[in-house]
PDB file of C-alpha atoms in Angstrom:
ATOM      1  CA  MET A   1      -5.507  -2.889   3.028  1.00 42.00           C
ATOM      2  CA  MET A   2      -7.950  -3.566   0.237  1.00 39.00           C
ATOM      3  CA  ARG A   3     -11.653  -3.751  -0.499  1.00 36.00           C
ATOM      4  CA  PHE A   4     -11.742  -7.508  -0.075  1.00 42.00           C
ATOM      5  CA  ASP A   5      -9.177  -9.002   2.265  1.00 48.00           C
ATOM      6  CA  ARG A   6      -6.632 -10.655  -0.033  1.00 49.00           C
ATOM      7  CA  ALA A   7      -6.022 -13.767   2.062  1.00 45.00           C
ATOM      8  CA  TRP A   8      -9.728 -14.316   2.690  1.00 38.00           C
ATOM      9  CA  MET A   9     -10.384 -13.871  -1.036  1.00 46.00           C
ATOM     10  CA  ALA A  10      -7.789 -16.569  -1.741  1.00 45.00           C
ATOM     11  CA  LEU A  11      -9.617 -19.021   0.519  1.00 39.00           C
ATOM     12  CA  ALA A  12     -12.935 -18.266  -1.177  1.00 40.00           C
ATOM     13  CA  VAL A  13     -11.480 -18.704  -4.651  1.00 40.00           C
ATOM     14  CA  MET A  14      -9.760 -21.981  -3.769  1.00 38.00           C
ATOM     15  CA  ALA A  15     -12.952 -23.306  -2.198  1.00 43.00           C
ATOM     16  CA  THR A  16     -15.077 -22.432  -5.261  1.00 49.00           C
ATOM     17  CA  PRO A  17     -13.638 -23.752  -8.543  1.00 53.00           C
ATOM     18  CA  ALA A  18     -16.257 -21.895 -10.625  1.00 56.00           C
ATOM     19  CA  LEU A  19     -15.342 -18.597  -8.949  1.00 50.00           C
ATOM     20  CA  ALA A  20     -11.652 -19.234  -9.577  1.00 60.00           C
ATOM     21  CA  GLN A  21     -12.276 -19.977 -13.251  1.00 68.00           C
ATOM     22  CA  ASP A  22     -14.540 -16.937 -13.701  1.00 80.00           C
ATOM     23  CA  SER A  23     -11.974 -14.598 -12.126  1.00 82.00           C
ATOM     24  CA  LYS A  24      -9.230 -15.972 -14.352  1.00 87.00           C
ATOM     25  CA  GLU A  25     -11.347 -15.525 -17.459  1.00 87.00           C
ATOM     26  CA  GLN A  26     -12.083 -11.922 -16.454  1.00 87.00           C
ATOM     27  CA  ALA A  27      -8.367 -11.268 -16.075  1.00 87.00           C
ATOM     28  CA  ARG A  28      -7.604 -12.960 -19.391  1.00 85.00           C
ATOM     29  CA  VAL A  29     -10.157 -10.766 -21.187  1.00 86.00           C
ATOM     30  CA  MET A  30      -8.745  -7.597 -19.618  1.00 86.00           C
ATOM     31  CA  ALA A  31      -5.037  -8.365 -19.956  1.00 86.00           C
ATOM     32  CA  GLY A  32      -4.699 -10.971 -22.713  1.00 84.00           C
ATOM     33  CA  GLU A  33      -2.856 -14.267 -22.647  1.00 85.00           C
ATOM     34  CA  PRO A  34      -0.226 -14.807 -19.921  1.00 86.00           C
ATOM     35  CA  VAL A  35       3.231 -13.391 -20.574  1.00 83.00           C
ATOM     36  CA  THR A  36       5.847 -16.074 -20.054  1.00 77.00           C
ATOM     37  CA  ALA A  37       8.977 -13.921 -20.057  1.00 82.00           C
ATOM     38  CA  PRO A  38       9.515 -12.045 -16.765  1.00 85.00           C
ATOM     39  CA  GLN A  39      10.653  -8.435 -16.880  1.00 92.00           C
ATOM     40  CA  ARG A  40      13.722  -7.132 -15.092  1.00 94.00           C
ATOM     41  CA  LEU A  41      12.931  -3.512 -14.363  1.00 97.00           C
ATOM     42  CA  ARG A  42      15.216  -0.679 -13.370  1.00 96.00           C
ATOM     43  CA  LEU A  43      14.974   3.061 -12.688  1.00 97.00           C
ATOM     44  CA  VAL A  44      16.608   5.732 -14.810  1.00 97.00           C
ATOM     45  CA  ASP A  45      16.559   9.525 -14.738  1.00 97.00           C
ATOM     46  CA  LEU A  46      16.391   9.716 -10.958  1.00 98.00           C
ATOM     47  CA  PRO A  47      15.163  13.183  -9.992  1.00 98.00           C
ATOM     48  CA  LYS A  48      17.264  15.668  -8.071  1.00 97.00           C
ATOM     49  CA  ALA A  49      15.701  17.134  -4.953  1.00 98.00           C
ATOM     50  CA  THR A  50      14.544  20.714  -5.389  1.00 98.00           C
ATOM     51  CA  GLY A  51      14.660  21.484  -1.685  1.00 98.00           C
ATOM     52  CA  LYS A  52      15.723  20.281   1.724  1.00 98.00           C
ATOM     53  CA  ARG A  53      15.152  16.710   2.888  1.00 98.00           C
ATOM     54  CA  VAL A  54      12.865  16.626   5.921  1.00 98.00           C
ATOM     55  CA  ALA A  55      12.575  13.868   8.534  1.00 98.00           C
ATOM     56  CA  LEU A  56       8.979  12.869   9.294  1.00 98.00           C
ATOM     57  CA  PHE A  57      10.119  10.854  12.320  1.00 98.00           C
ATOM     58  CA  ASP A  58      12.284  12.697  14.848  1.00 97.00           C
ATOM     59  CA  GLY A  59      13.607   9.522  16.502  1.00 97.00           C
ATOM     60  CA  ARG A  60      12.239  10.494  19.905  1.00 97.00           C
ATOM     61  CA  SER A  61       8.460  10.786  19.734  1.00 97.00           C
ATOM     62  CA  LEU A  62       5.371  10.517  17.554  1.00 98.00           C
ATOM     63  CA  THR A  63       5.193  14.282  17.191  1.00 97.00           C
ATOM     64  CA  GLY A  64       3.415  15.066  13.934  1.00 97.00           C
ATOM     65  CA  TRP A  65       1.599  11.733  13.823  1.00 98.00           C
ATOM     66  CA  ALA A  66      -2.078  11.221  14.707  1.00 97.00           C
ATOM     67  CA  PRO A  67      -3.308   7.722  15.651  1.00 98.00           C
ATOM     68  CA  TRP A  68      -6.652   6.236  14.695  1.00 98.00           C
ATOM     69  CA  LEU A  69      -7.981   2.769  15.548  1.00 98.00           C
ATOM     70  CA  GLY A  70     -10.716   0.775  13.858  1.00 98.00           C
ATOM     71  CA  TYR A  71     -12.857  -1.878  15.520  1.00 98.00           C
ATOM     72  CA  ALA A  72     -11.939  -3.761  18.677  1.00 97.00           C
ATOM     73  CA  ASP A  73     -12.634  -6.952  16.713  1.00 97.00           C
ATOM     74  CA  PRO A  74     -10.852  -6.565  13.343  1.00 97.00           C
ATOM     75  CA  SER A  75     -12.778  -9.490  11.843  1.00 96.00           C
ATOM     76  CA  ILE A  76     -15.861  -7.261  11.423  1.00 97.00           C
ATOM     77  CA  THR A  77     -13.981  -4.550   9.495  1.00 96.00           C
ATOM     78  CA  TYR A  78     -15.254  -5.427   6.014  1.00 94.00           C
ATOM     79  CA  ARG A  79     -18.869  -6.117   6.954  1.00 94.00           C
ATOM     80  CA  ALA A  80     -21.542  -3.907   5.427  1.00 91.00           C
ATOM     81  CA  ASP A  81     -22.948  -3.393   8.921  1.00 94.00           C
ATOM     82  CA  PRO A  82     -20.252  -4.064  11.539  1.00 95.00           C
ATOM     83  CA  GLY A  83     -22.723  -3.485  14.378  1.00 95.00           C
ATOM     84  CA  ALA A  84     -20.109  -1.582  16.383  1.00 96.00           C
ATOM     85  CA  ARG A  85     -18.342   1.745  16.473  1.00 96.00           C
ATOM     86  CA  PRO A  86     -14.637   2.130  15.726  1.00 98.00           C
ATOM     87  CA  ILE A  87     -12.371   2.948  18.658  1.00 98.00           C
ATOM     88  CA  GLY A  88     -10.997   6.017  16.889  1.00 97.00           C
ATOM     89  CA  THR A  89      -9.139   8.026  19.522  1.00 95.00           C
ATOM     90  CA  GLY A  90     -11.333   6.745  22.326  1.00 93.00           C
ATOM     91  CA  ARG A  91      -8.529   5.025  24.235  1.00 95.00           C
ATOM     92  CA  ASP A  92      -4.854   5.493  24.962  1.00 96.00           C
ATOM     93  CA  THR A  93      -2.981   4.257  21.875  1.00 96.00           C
ATOM     94  CA  GLY A  94       0.416   3.923  23.571  1.00 96.00           C
ATOM     95  CA  GLY A  95       0.043   0.149  23.447  1.00 97.00           C
ATOM     96  CA  ASP A  96      -0.629   0.257  19.706  1.00 98.00           C
ATOM     97  CA  PHE A  97       1.923   2.791  18.431  1.00 98.00           C
ATOM     98  CA  ALA A  98       5.137   3.861  20.163  1.00 98.00           C
ATOM     99  CA  VAL A  99       8.778   4.808  19.696  1.00 98.00           C
ATOM    100  CA  ARG A 100      11.055   1.973  20.809  1.00 98.00           C
ATOM    101  CA  GLN A 101      14.624   0.868  20.317  1.00 97.00           C
ATOM    102  CA  VAL A 102      15.300  -1.942  17.851  1.00 98.00           C
ATOM    103  CA  ASP A 103      18.644  -2.992  16.385  1.00 97.00           C
ATOM    104  CA  GLY A 104      20.322  -0.244  18.393  1.00 96.00           C
ATOM    105  CA  ALA A 105      18.268   2.660  17.036  1.00 96.00           C
ATOM    106  CA  PRO A 106      14.823   4.232  17.551  1.00 98.00           C
ATOM    107  CA  ALA A 107      11.925   3.218  15.337  1.00 98.00           C
ATOM    108  CA  ILE A 108       8.160   3.553  15.218  1.00 98.00           C
ATOM    109  CA  TRP A 109       6.638   0.368  16.604  1.00 98.00           C
ATOM    110  CA  VAL A 110       3.232  -0.711  15.290  1.00 98.00           C
ATOM    111  CA  LYS A 111       1.757  -3.555  17.310  1.00 98.00           C
ATOM    112  CA  GLY A 112      -0.758  -4.548  14.619  1.00 97.00           C
ATOM    113  CA  GLN A 113      -3.305  -6.274  16.848  1.00 97.00           C
ATOM    114  CA  THR A 114      -5.942  -3.566  16.426  1.00 98.00           C
ATOM    115  CA  TRP A 115      -6.272  -2.270  12.887  1.00 98.00           C
ATOM    116  CA  GLY A 116      -5.828   1.432  12.210  1.00 98.00           C
ATOM    117  CA  SER A 117      -3.100   3.851  11.242  1.00 97.00           C
ATOM    118  CA  LEU A 118      -0.763   6.677  12.116  1.00 98.00           C
ATOM    119  CA  VAL A 119      -1.483   9.700   9.917  1.00 98.00           C
ATOM    120  CA  HIS A 120       1.173  12.364   9.425  1.00 98.00           C
ATOM    121  CA  ARG A 121       0.007  15.964   9.636  1.00 97.00           C
ATOM    122  CA  ALA A 122       1.897  17.134   6.512  1.00 98.00           C
ATOM    123  CA  ASP A 123      -0.141  17.577   3.341  1.00 98.00           C
ATOM    124  CA  LEU A 124       2.399  16.394   0.765  1.00 98.00           C
ATOM    125  CA  ARG A 125       2.682  16.886  -2.986  1.00 98.00           C
ATOM    126  CA  ASP A 126       5.469  16.331  -5.539  1.00 98.00           C
ATOM    127  CA  TYR A 127       7.897  14.410  -3.351  1.00 98.00           C
ATOM    128  CA  HIS A 128      10.241  11.490  -2.895  1.00 98.00           C
ATOM    129  CA  LEU A 129       9.515   9.637   0.315  1.00 98.00           C
ATOM    130  CA  ARG A 130      11.890   7.028   1.688  1.00 98.00           C
ATOM    131  CA  LEU A 131      11.458   4.790   4.706  1.00 98.00           C
ATOM    132  CA  GLN A 132      12.737   1.540   6.116  1.00 98.00           C
ATOM    133  CA  PHE A 133      10.519  -1.169   7.543  1.00 98.00           C
ATOM    134  CA  LYS A 134      10.870  -4.647   8.900  1.00 98.00           C
ATOM    135  CA  TRP A 135       8.440  -7.176  10.305  1.00 98.00           C
ATOM    136  CA  GLY A 136       8.283  -7.937  14.003  1.00 97.00           C
ATOM    137  CA  ALA A 137       7.720 -11.371  15.481  1.00 96.00           C
ATOM    138  CA  ARG A 138       3.984 -11.155  16.246  1.00 96.00           C
ATOM    139  CA  THR A 139       0.941 -11.638  14.046  1.00 97.00           C
ATOM    140  CA  TRP A 140      -2.637 -11.444  15.232  1.00 96.00           C
ATOM    141  CA  ALA A 141      -6.066 -12.938  14.552  1.00 93.00           C
ATOM    142  CA  PRO A 142      -7.832 -12.968  12.191  1.00 93.00           C
ATOM    143  CA  ARG A 143      -4.604 -13.073  10.178  1.00 91.00           C
ATOM    144  CA  ALA A 144      -2.238 -14.949  12.453  1.00 89.00           C
ATOM    145  CA  ASP A 145      -1.627 -17.674   9.849  1.00 89.00           C
ATOM    146  CA  GLN A 146      -1.795 -15.432   6.773  1.00 91.00           C
ATOM    147  CA  PRO A 147       0.829 -13.290   4.988  1.00 93.00           C
ATOM    148  CA  ARG A 148       1.977 -10.375   7.115  1.00 96.00           C
ATOM    149  CA  ASN A 149       0.061  -7.270   6.057  1.00 95.00           C
ATOM    150  CA  ASN A 150       0.548  -3.541   6.439  1.00 95.00           C
ATOM    151  CA  GLY A 151       0.763  -0.562   4.116  1.00 97.00           C
ATOM    152  CA  LEU A 152       2.048   2.886   3.258  1.00 98.00           C
ATOM    153  CA  LEU A 153      -0.990   4.924   2.236  1.00 98.00           C
ATOM    154  CA  TYR A 154      -0.444   8.189   0.386  1.00 98.00           C
ATOM    155  CA  HIS A 155      -2.552  11.038  -1.024  1.00 98.00           C
ATOM    156  CA  SER A 156      -4.751  10.351   2.012  1.00 98.00           C
ATOM    157  CA  HIS A 157      -7.694  12.693   2.414  1.00 97.00           C
ATOM    158  CA  GLY A 158     -11.168  12.790   3.917  1.00 96.00           C
ATOM    159  CA  VAL A 159     -11.931  12.097   7.562  1.00 95.00           C
ATOM    160  CA  PRO A 160     -10.478   9.485   9.955  1.00 95.00           C
ATOM    161  CA  GLY A 161     -12.213   6.132   9.631  1.00 96.00           C
ATOM    162  CA  GLU A 162     -14.023   7.049   6.410  1.00 96.00           C
ATOM    163  CA  VAL A 163     -13.000   3.709   4.861  1.00 96.00           C
ATOM    164  CA  PHE A 164     -14.345   0.739   6.852  1.00 96.00           C
ATOM    165  CA  GLY A 165     -14.205   2.783  10.045  1.00 97.00           C
ATOM    166  CA  THR A 166     -10.435   2.323   9.996  1.00 98.00           C
ATOM    167  CA  TRP A 167      -8.590   4.266   7.254  1.00 98.00           C
ATOM    168  CA  ARG A 168      -8.825   7.411   5.151  1.00 97.00           C
ATOM    169  CA  PRO A 169      -9.333   7.278   1.358  1.00 97.00           C
ATOM    170  CA  SER A 170      -5.950   7.047  -0.364  1.00 97.00           C
ATOM    171  CA  ALA A 171      -3.701   5.209  -2.768  1.00 98.00           C
ATOM    172  CA  GLU A 172      -1.697   2.374  -1.242  1.00 98.00           C
ATOM    173  CA  PHE A 173       1.872   1.171  -1.550  1.00 98.00           C
ATOM    174  CA  GLU A 174       1.115  -2.287  -0.176  1.00 98.00           C
ATOM    175  CA  ILE A 175       3.414  -3.793   2.432  1.00 98.00           C
ATOM    176  CA  MET A 176       2.671  -7.526   2.495  1.00 97.00           C
ATOM    177  CA  THR A 177       4.965 -10.532   2.447  1.00 97.00           C
ATOM    178  CA  GLY A 178       5.197 -11.578  -1.192  1.00 95.00           C
ATOM    179  CA  SER A 179       3.352  -8.489  -2.462  1.00 96.00           C
ATOM    180  CA  THR A 180       5.193  -5.412  -1.211  1.00 98.00           C
ATOM    181  CA  GLY A 181       4.717  -2.569  -3.677  1.00 98.00           C
ATOM    182  CA  MET A 182       1.319  -3.748  -4.940  1.00 97.00           C
ATOM    183  CA  ILE A 183      -1.082  -0.935  -5.942  1.00 97.00           C
ATOM    184  CA  VAL A 184      -4.415  -0.671  -4.116  1.00 96.00           C
ATOM    185  CA  ALA A 185      -7.174   1.943  -4.226  1.00 96.00           C
ATOM    186  CA  VAL A 186      -8.307   2.500  -0.634  1.00 96.00           C
ATOM    187  CA  GLY A 187     -11.926   3.581  -0.599  1.00 94.00           C
ATOM    188  CA  GLY A 188     -14.577   3.388  -3.293  1.00 90.00           C
ATOM    189  CA  LYS A 189     -13.968   6.920  -4.580  1.00 92.00           C
ATOM    190  CA  VAL A 190     -10.281   6.509  -5.452  1.00 96.00           C
ATOM    191  CA  ARG A 191      -9.134   5.532  -8.953  1.00 96.00           C
ATOM    192  CA  GLY A 192      -5.866   5.055 -10.821  1.00 97.00           C
ATOM    193  CA  HIS A 193      -4.558   3.670 -14.118  1.00 97.00           C
ATOM    194  CA  THR A 194      -1.720   1.206 -14.512  1.00 98.00           C
ATOM    195  CA  ASP A 195      -0.484  -1.392 -17.009  1.00 97.00           C
ATOM    196  CA  VAL A 196      -0.845  -5.119 -16.415  1.00 96.00           C
ATOM    197  CA  ALA A 197      -0.362  -8.637 -17.646  1.00 95.00           C
ATOM    198  CA  PHE A 198      -2.507 -11.680 -16.822  1.00 94.00           C
ATOM    199  CA  ASP A 199      -0.783 -13.950 -14.302  1.00 93.00           C
ATOM    200  CA  PRO A 200      -2.883 -17.073 -13.580  1.00 91.00           C
ATOM    201  CA  ARG A 201      -0.601 -18.010 -10.662  1.00 90.00           C
ATOM    202  CA  LEU A 202      -2.015 -15.135  -8.615  1.00 90.00           C
ATOM    203  CA  ILE A 203      -5.249 -15.129  -6.679  1.00 84.00           C
ATOM    204  CA  ALA A 204      -8.015 -12.889  -7.991  1.00 83.00           C
ATOM    205  CA  PRO A 205      -7.725 -10.494  -9.736  1.00 87.00           C
ATOM    206  CA  HIS A 206      -4.754 -12.302 -11.419  1.00 92.00           C
ATOM    207  CA  LEU A 207      -3.225  -9.020 -12.618  1.00 95.00           C
ATOM    208  CA  ARG A 208       0.445  -8.128 -12.290  1.00 96.00           C
ATOM    209  CA  TYR A 209       2.100  -4.815 -13.127  1.00 97.00           C
ATOM    210  CA  ARG A 210       3.925  -5.010 -16.451  1.00 97.00           C
ATOM    211  CA  LEU A 211       5.712  -2.248 -18.283  1.00 97.00           C
ATOM    212  CA  GLY A 212       4.034  -1.912 -21.679  1.00 95.00           C
ATOM    213  CA  GLY A 213       1.079  -4.063 -20.640  1.00 96.00           C
ATOM    214  CA  ARG A 214      -2.612  -3.324 -21.067  1.00 95.00           C
ATOM    215  CA  GLN A 215      -4.084  -0.382 -19.201  1.00 96.00           C
ATOM    216  CA  VAL A 216      -6.635  -1.038 -16.453  1.00 96.00           C
ATOM    217  CA  ASP A 217      -8.489   1.266 -14.093  1.00 95.00           C
ATOM    218  CA  ILE A 218      -7.894   0.313 -10.449  1.00 95.00           C
ATOM    219  CA  VAL A 219     -11.284   0.599  -8.774  1.00 91.00           C
ATOM    220  CA  ASN A 220     -12.042  -0.643  -5.269  1.00 85.00           C
ATOM    221  CA  GLY A 221     -14.796  -3.274  -5.224  1.00 80.00           C
ATOM    222  CA  THR A 222     -14.411  -4.311  -8.891  1.00 81.00           C
ATOM    223  CA  PRO A 223     -12.448  -7.032 -10.753  1.00 82.00           C
ATOM    224  CA  THR A 224      -9.516  -4.574 -10.864  1.00 87.00           C
ATOM    225  CA  TRP A 225      -9.425  -3.839  -7.144  1.00 85.00           C
ATOM    226  CA  ASN A 226      -5.646  -4.180  -6.979  1.00 92.00           C
ATOM    227  CA  VAL A 227      -2.621  -4.888  -9.157  1.00 96.00           C
ATOM    228  CA  GLU A 228       0.217  -7.096  -7.913  1.00 97.00           C
ATOM    229  CA  ALA A 229       3.799  -5.830  -7.857  1.00 97.00           C
ATOM    230  CA  ALA A 230       5.944  -6.703 -10.866  1.00 97.00           C
ATOM    231  CA  THR A 231       8.194  -8.844  -8.688  1.00 96.00           C
ATOM    232  CA  ASP A 232       8.770  -9.765  -5.050  1.00 97.00           C
ATOM    233  CA  ALA A 233      11.779  -7.626  -4.090  1.00 98.00           C
ATOM    234  CA  GLU A 234      11.248  -7.854  -0.311  1.00 98.00           C
ATOM    235  CA  ARG A 235      13.960  -9.250   1.947  1.00 98.00           C
ATOM    236  CA  PRO A 236      13.330 -12.129   4.381  1.00 96.00           C
ATOM    237  CA  VAL A 237      11.198 -11.509   7.467  1.00 95.00           C
ATOM    238  CA  GLY A 238      13.337  -9.835  10.144  1.00 94.00           C
ATOM    239  CA  ALA A 239      15.506  -7.898   7.677  1.00 98.00           C
ATOM    240  CA  TRP A 240      15.126  -4.189   6.992  1.00 98.00           C
ATOM    241  CA  ASN A 241      13.648  -3.121   3.661  1.00 98.00           C
ATOM    242  CA  THR A 242      13.896   0.289   1.989  1.00 98.00           C
ATOM    243  CA  LEU A 243      10.818   1.675   0.240  1.00 98.00           C
ATOM    244  CA  ASP A 244      10.968   4.636  -2.133  1.00 98.00           C
ATOM    245  CA  LEU A 245       7.782   6.375  -3.209  1.00 99.00           C
ATOM    246  CA  TYR A 246       8.101   8.980  -5.952  1.00 98.00           C
ATOM    247  CA  VAL A 247       5.023  11.147  -6.492  1.00 98.00           C
ATOM    248  CA  VAL A 248       4.460  14.046  -8.883  1.00 98.00           C
ATOM    249  CA  GLY A 249       0.891  15.205  -9.280  1.00 98.00           C
ATOM    250  CA  ASP A 250      -1.407  12.243  -9.938  1.00 98.00           C
ATOM    251  CA  HIS A 251       1.428   9.882 -10.896  1.00 98.00           C
ATOM    252  CA  ALA A 252       3.462   7.632  -8.563  1.00 98.00           C
ATOM    253  CA  VAL A 253       6.280   5.073  -8.782  1.00 98.00           C
ATOM    254  CA  HIS A 254       6.736   2.299  -6.177  1.00 98.00           C
ATOM    255  CA  VAL A 255      10.271   1.009  -5.497  1.00 98.00           C
ATOM    256  CA  VAL A 256      11.278  -1.823  -3.128  1.00 98.00           C
ATOM    257  CA  ASN A 257      14.939  -2.208  -2.179  1.00 98.00           C
ATOM    258  CA  GLY A 258      15.972  -0.310  -5.295  1.00 98.00           C
ATOM    259  CA  VAL A 259      13.747  -2.355  -7.621  1.00 98.00           C
ATOM    260  CA  PRO A 260      10.837  -0.569  -9.347  1.00 98.00           C
ATOM    261  CA  VAL A 261       7.779  -2.784  -8.902  1.00 98.00           C
ATOM    262  CA  ALA A 262       4.767  -0.646  -9.886  1.00 98.00           C
ATOM    263  CA  GLU A 263       3.621   2.620 -11.389  1.00 98.00           C
ATOM    264  CA  VAL A 264       0.212   4.261 -11.144  1.00 98.00           C
ATOM    265  CA  ARG A 265      -1.005   7.344 -13.016  1.00 98.00           C
ATOM    266  CA  ASP A 266      -4.175   9.408 -13.311  1.00 98.00           C
ATOM    267  CA  LEU A 267      -4.878   9.051  -9.599  1.00 98.00           C
ATOM    268  CA  ALA A 268      -8.269  10.608  -8.993  1.00 98.00           C
ATOM    269  CA  THR A 269     -11.295  10.838  -6.781  1.00 96.00           C
ATOM    270  CA  ILE A 270     -14.857  10.557  -8.028  1.00 92.00           C
ATOM    271  CA  ALA A 271     -16.985  13.621  -7.355  1.00 89.00           C
ATOM    272  CA  PRO A 272     -20.716  13.370  -6.473  1.00 88.00           C
ATOM    273  CA  ASP A 273     -21.590  14.149 -10.101  1.00 91.00           C
ATOM    274  CA  GLY A 274     -19.429  11.226 -11.261  1.00 88.00           C
ATOM    275  CA  SER A 275     -16.634  13.352 -12.699  1.00 92.00           C
ATOM    276  CA  ARG A 276     -13.015  12.361 -12.148  1.00 94.00           C
ATOM    277  CA  GLN A 277     -10.986  14.870 -10.119  1.00 96.00           C
ATOM    278  CA  PRO A 278      -7.169  14.532 -10.135  1.00 97.00           C
ATOM    279  CA  LEU A 279      -5.743  13.371  -6.790  1.00 98.00           C
ATOM    280  CA  THR A 280      -2.434  15.189  -6.463  1.00 98.00           C
ATOM    281  CA  HIS A 281      -1.682  15.594  -2.765  1.00 98.00           C
ATOM    282  CA  GLY A 282      -2.527  14.366   0.704  1.00 98.00           C
ATOM    283  CA  HIS A 283      -1.229  12.816   3.894  1.00 98.00           C
ATOM    284  CA  ILE A 284       0.586   9.546   4.447  1.00 98.00           C
ATOM    285  CA  GLN A 285      -0.665   6.788   6.726  1.00 98.00           C
ATOM    286  CA  LEU A 286       1.349   3.949   8.262  1.00 98.00           C
ATOM    287  CA  GLN A 287      -1.087   1.097   8.664  1.00 97.00           C
ATOM    288  CA  SER A 288      -1.686  -1.311  11.493  1.00 97.00           C
ATOM    289  CA  GLU A 289      -3.259  -4.403   9.970  1.00 97.00           C
ATOM    290  CA  GLY A 290      -2.529  -7.629  11.786  1.00 96.00           C
ATOM    291  CA  ALA A 291       1.267  -7.804  11.978  1.00 97.00           C
ATOM    292  CA  GLU A 292       3.862  -6.227  14.246  1.00 98.00           C
ATOM    293  CA  THR A 293       5.924  -3.796  12.148  1.00 98.00           C
ATOM    294  CA  TRP A 294       8.834  -1.407  12.661  1.00 98.00           C
ATOM    295  CA  PHE A 295       9.369   1.819  10.679  1.00 98.00           C
ATOM    296  CA  ARG A 296      12.391   4.113  10.734  1.00 98.00           C
ATOM    297  CA  ALA A 297      14.384   6.665   8.675  1.00 98.00           C
ATOM    298  CA  ILE A 298      11.235   8.273   7.242  1.00 98.00           C
ATOM    299  CA  THR A 299      12.208  11.248   5.080  1.00 98.00           C
ATOM    300  CA  VAL A 300      10.650  13.319   2.332  1.00 98.00           C
ATOM    301  CA  GLU A 301      12.178  15.727  -0.189  1.00 98.00           C
ATOM    302  CA  PRO A 302      10.557  17.803  -2.945  1.00 98.00           C
ATOM    303  CA  ILE A 303      10.938  16.798  -6.608  1.00 98.00           C
ATOM    304  CA  ARG A 304       9.565  18.091  -9.913  1.00 98.00           C
ATOM    305  CA  THR A 305      10.047  15.024 -12.122  1.00 98.00           C
ATOM    306  CA  LEU A 306       9.642  11.275 -11.770  1.00 98.00           C
ATOM    307  CA  PRO A 307      12.178   8.554 -12.486  1.00 98.00           C
ATOM    308  CA  ARG A 308      11.415   6.379 -15.473  1.00 98.00           C
ATOM    309  CA  ILE A 309      10.956   2.609 -15.340  1.00 98.00           C
ATOM    310  CA  VAL A 310      12.704   0.728 -18.141  1.00 97.00           C
ATOM    311  CA  ALA A 311      13.105  -2.940 -18.902  1.00 95.00           C
ATOM    312  CA  ALA A 312      16.657  -4.203 -18.578  1.00 85.00           C
ATOM    313  CA  LYS A 313      18.014  -6.007 -21.594  1.00 78.00           C
ATOM    314  CA  PRO A 314      18.132  -9.814 -21.275  1.00 67.00           C
TER     315      PRO A 314
END
């Protein structure tokens, strides 16, 4: 999930050459000339757990998870005035989220047709979270012909539906075909720093995570509204993927199938007086955003240090 729907933004940019050129020039100014040599990144100094590993999914039920649904028509989600109220908890959500068997084991099934999320009750800080996900067969309007989209939202806070009637403010570990691990600030009051390079092959904002790149501030609704993952480490649709999220304080590392793809630091919220308040804890949300998705093996363990991302030698 992001401030401007990524696929819709792509259509707008392609349809307006001047807009495409302007967005590329903005990215070039922020990040410099394109880097031609790709980076091969790896993790070192993996932290040891300082306590017991806990399962957030018991394999039998959605105990500990609270559902929330956005609008009955997802196409109005990003409108300034949707002209409707979100569903929230106003209907039975058993047809949206459930525990079902897949590949011989239980998993959390997210239908994806109505946008929303499952929010876990635990307020987490300083942890390593691991889960597995894979895409189901179904996609839904208004994204039926677009990249499959979902997300793992963390440091979630605020009230249900605070962001576009559908999500809580948070940082996002994007789950999207071709972009899994991308960094997104969910909600206009969330911020975070990361390092980038200009990649003109991307749609706006043309910024890709790069170790040692130029620092940008990720701010929802601005030219730095997200930063693409360093590389596409996702497996083909239908295969299981393992995501690792390492978080200590206001600093997080995103890992896809063992490959580090992004790092964000100085996560913060903006107070009414404009000051920046460190964002160091919160809930996780499993999104529903247009694509059938399965989640399983969701665990969390406490840590005190983060792994480091290093560039592998050529």
